[in-house]
Tab-separated table of C-alpha atoms in Angstrom:
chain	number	residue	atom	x	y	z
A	1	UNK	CA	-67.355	157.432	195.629
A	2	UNK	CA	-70.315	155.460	197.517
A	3	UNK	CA	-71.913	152.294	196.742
A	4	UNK	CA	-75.350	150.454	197.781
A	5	UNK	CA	-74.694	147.455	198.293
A	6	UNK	CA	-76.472	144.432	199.920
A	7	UNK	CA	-74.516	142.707	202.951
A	8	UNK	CA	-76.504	139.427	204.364
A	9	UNK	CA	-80.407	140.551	202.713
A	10	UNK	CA	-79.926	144.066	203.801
A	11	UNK	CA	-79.024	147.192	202.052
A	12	UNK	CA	-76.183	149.421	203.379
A	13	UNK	CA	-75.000	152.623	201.704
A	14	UNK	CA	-71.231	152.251	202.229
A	15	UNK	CA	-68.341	154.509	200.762
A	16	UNK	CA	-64.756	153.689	201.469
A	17	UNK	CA	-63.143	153.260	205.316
A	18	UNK	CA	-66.342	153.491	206.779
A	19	UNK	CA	-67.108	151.098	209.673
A	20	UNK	CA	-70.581	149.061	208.913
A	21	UNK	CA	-72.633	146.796	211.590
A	22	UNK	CA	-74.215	144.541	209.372
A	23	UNK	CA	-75.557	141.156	210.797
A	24	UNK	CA	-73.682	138.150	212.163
A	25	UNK	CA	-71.401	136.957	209.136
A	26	UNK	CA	-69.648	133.656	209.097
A	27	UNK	CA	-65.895	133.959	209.368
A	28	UNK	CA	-63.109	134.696	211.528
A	29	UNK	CA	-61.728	138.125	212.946
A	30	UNK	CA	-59.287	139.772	210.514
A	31	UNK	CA	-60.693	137.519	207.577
A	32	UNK	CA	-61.085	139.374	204.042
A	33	UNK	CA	-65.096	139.256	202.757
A	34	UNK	CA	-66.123	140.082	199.341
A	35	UNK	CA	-69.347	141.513	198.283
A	36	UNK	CA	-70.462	141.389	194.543
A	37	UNK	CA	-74.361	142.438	195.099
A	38	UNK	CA	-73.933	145.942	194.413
A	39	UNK	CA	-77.082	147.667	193.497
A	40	UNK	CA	-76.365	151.534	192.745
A	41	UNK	CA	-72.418	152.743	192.208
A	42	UNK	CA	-71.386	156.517	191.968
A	43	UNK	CA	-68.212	157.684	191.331
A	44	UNK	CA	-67.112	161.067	190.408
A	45	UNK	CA	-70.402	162.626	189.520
A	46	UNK	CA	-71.567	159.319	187.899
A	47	UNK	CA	-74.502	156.933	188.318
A	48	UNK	CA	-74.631	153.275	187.703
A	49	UNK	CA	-77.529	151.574	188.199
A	50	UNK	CA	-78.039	147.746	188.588
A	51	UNK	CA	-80.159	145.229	186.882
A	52	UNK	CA	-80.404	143.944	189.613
A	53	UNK	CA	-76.783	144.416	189.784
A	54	UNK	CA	-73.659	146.687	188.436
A	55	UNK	CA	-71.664	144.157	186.421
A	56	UNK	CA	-67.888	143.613	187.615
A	57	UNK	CA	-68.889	145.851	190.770
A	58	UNK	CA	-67.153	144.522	194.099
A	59	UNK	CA	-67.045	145.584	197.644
A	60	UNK	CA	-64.255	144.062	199.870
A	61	UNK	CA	-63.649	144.595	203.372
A	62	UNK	CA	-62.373	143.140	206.527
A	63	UNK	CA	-64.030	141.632	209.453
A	64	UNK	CA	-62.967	143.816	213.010
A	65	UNK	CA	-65.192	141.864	215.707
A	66	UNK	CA	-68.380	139.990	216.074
A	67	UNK	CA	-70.477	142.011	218.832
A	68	UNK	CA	-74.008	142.195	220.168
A	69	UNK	CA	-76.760	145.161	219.920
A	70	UNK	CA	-78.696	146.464	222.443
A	71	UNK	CA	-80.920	144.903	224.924
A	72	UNK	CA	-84.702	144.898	223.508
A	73	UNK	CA	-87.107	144.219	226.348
A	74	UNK	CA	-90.398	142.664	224.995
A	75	UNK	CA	-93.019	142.721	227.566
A	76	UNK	CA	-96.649	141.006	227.187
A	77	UNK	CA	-99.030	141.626	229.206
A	78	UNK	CA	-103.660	140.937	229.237
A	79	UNK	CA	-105.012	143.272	231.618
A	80	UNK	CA	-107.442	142.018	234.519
A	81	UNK	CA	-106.106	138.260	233.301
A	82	UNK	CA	-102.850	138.548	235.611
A	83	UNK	CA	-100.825	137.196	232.268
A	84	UNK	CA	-97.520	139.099	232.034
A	85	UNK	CA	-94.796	137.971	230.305
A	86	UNK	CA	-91.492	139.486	229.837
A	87	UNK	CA	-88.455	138.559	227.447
A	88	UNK	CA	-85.100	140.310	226.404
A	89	UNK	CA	-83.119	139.701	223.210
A	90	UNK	CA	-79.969	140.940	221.984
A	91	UNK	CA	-79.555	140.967	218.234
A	92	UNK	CA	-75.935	139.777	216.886
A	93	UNK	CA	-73.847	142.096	214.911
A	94	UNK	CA	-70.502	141.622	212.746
A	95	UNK	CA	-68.430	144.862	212.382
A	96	UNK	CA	-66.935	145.715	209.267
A	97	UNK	CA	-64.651	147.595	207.536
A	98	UNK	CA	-64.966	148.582	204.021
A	99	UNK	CA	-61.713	148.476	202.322
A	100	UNK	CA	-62.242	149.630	198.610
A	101	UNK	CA	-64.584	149.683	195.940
A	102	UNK	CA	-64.309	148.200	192.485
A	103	UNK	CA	-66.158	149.257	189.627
């Protein structure tokens, strides 16, 4: 059984205690979260389909830890102009983990 379902405008293709880093959610660690956007649910051979959603479809989970990505270095530079700038950002994740699917 797997589910598409959209967590915070993106889409993540989640099935039951898997761990997902989708980004930064509001709430505490160890709160409950409850997703109703679920686009596409399949479940023993089955396919549902949304319009935009599956009706009565749910996706709850728990929150484990709010973390940060990677370091992405973003470096400008204009040759022969002696312009160089350079900037580092680290994107902010919230790790979750999917409990159980409702359809």
């Amino acid at each position: 059984m797997y589910a598409i379902v959209n967590i915070a405008g993106k889409q993540f293709k989640v099935t039951k205690d898997q761990y997902v880093y989708a980004p930064k959610l509001q709430g505490d660690i160890d709160a409950s979260v409850e997703f109703d956007e679920v686009l596409l649910a399949e479940n023993d051979g089955t396919v549902s389909v949304g319009a935009p959603t599956v009706d009565g479809a749910k996706v709850s989970g728990k929150i484990l830890d709010h973390v940060k990505g990677d370091k992405v270095i973003v470096f400008k530079k204009k040759r022969r102009k002696g312009y160089k700038k350079k900037n580092g950002h680290r994107q902010e994740f919230t790790k979750l983990l999917i409990e159980d699917i409702k359809l």
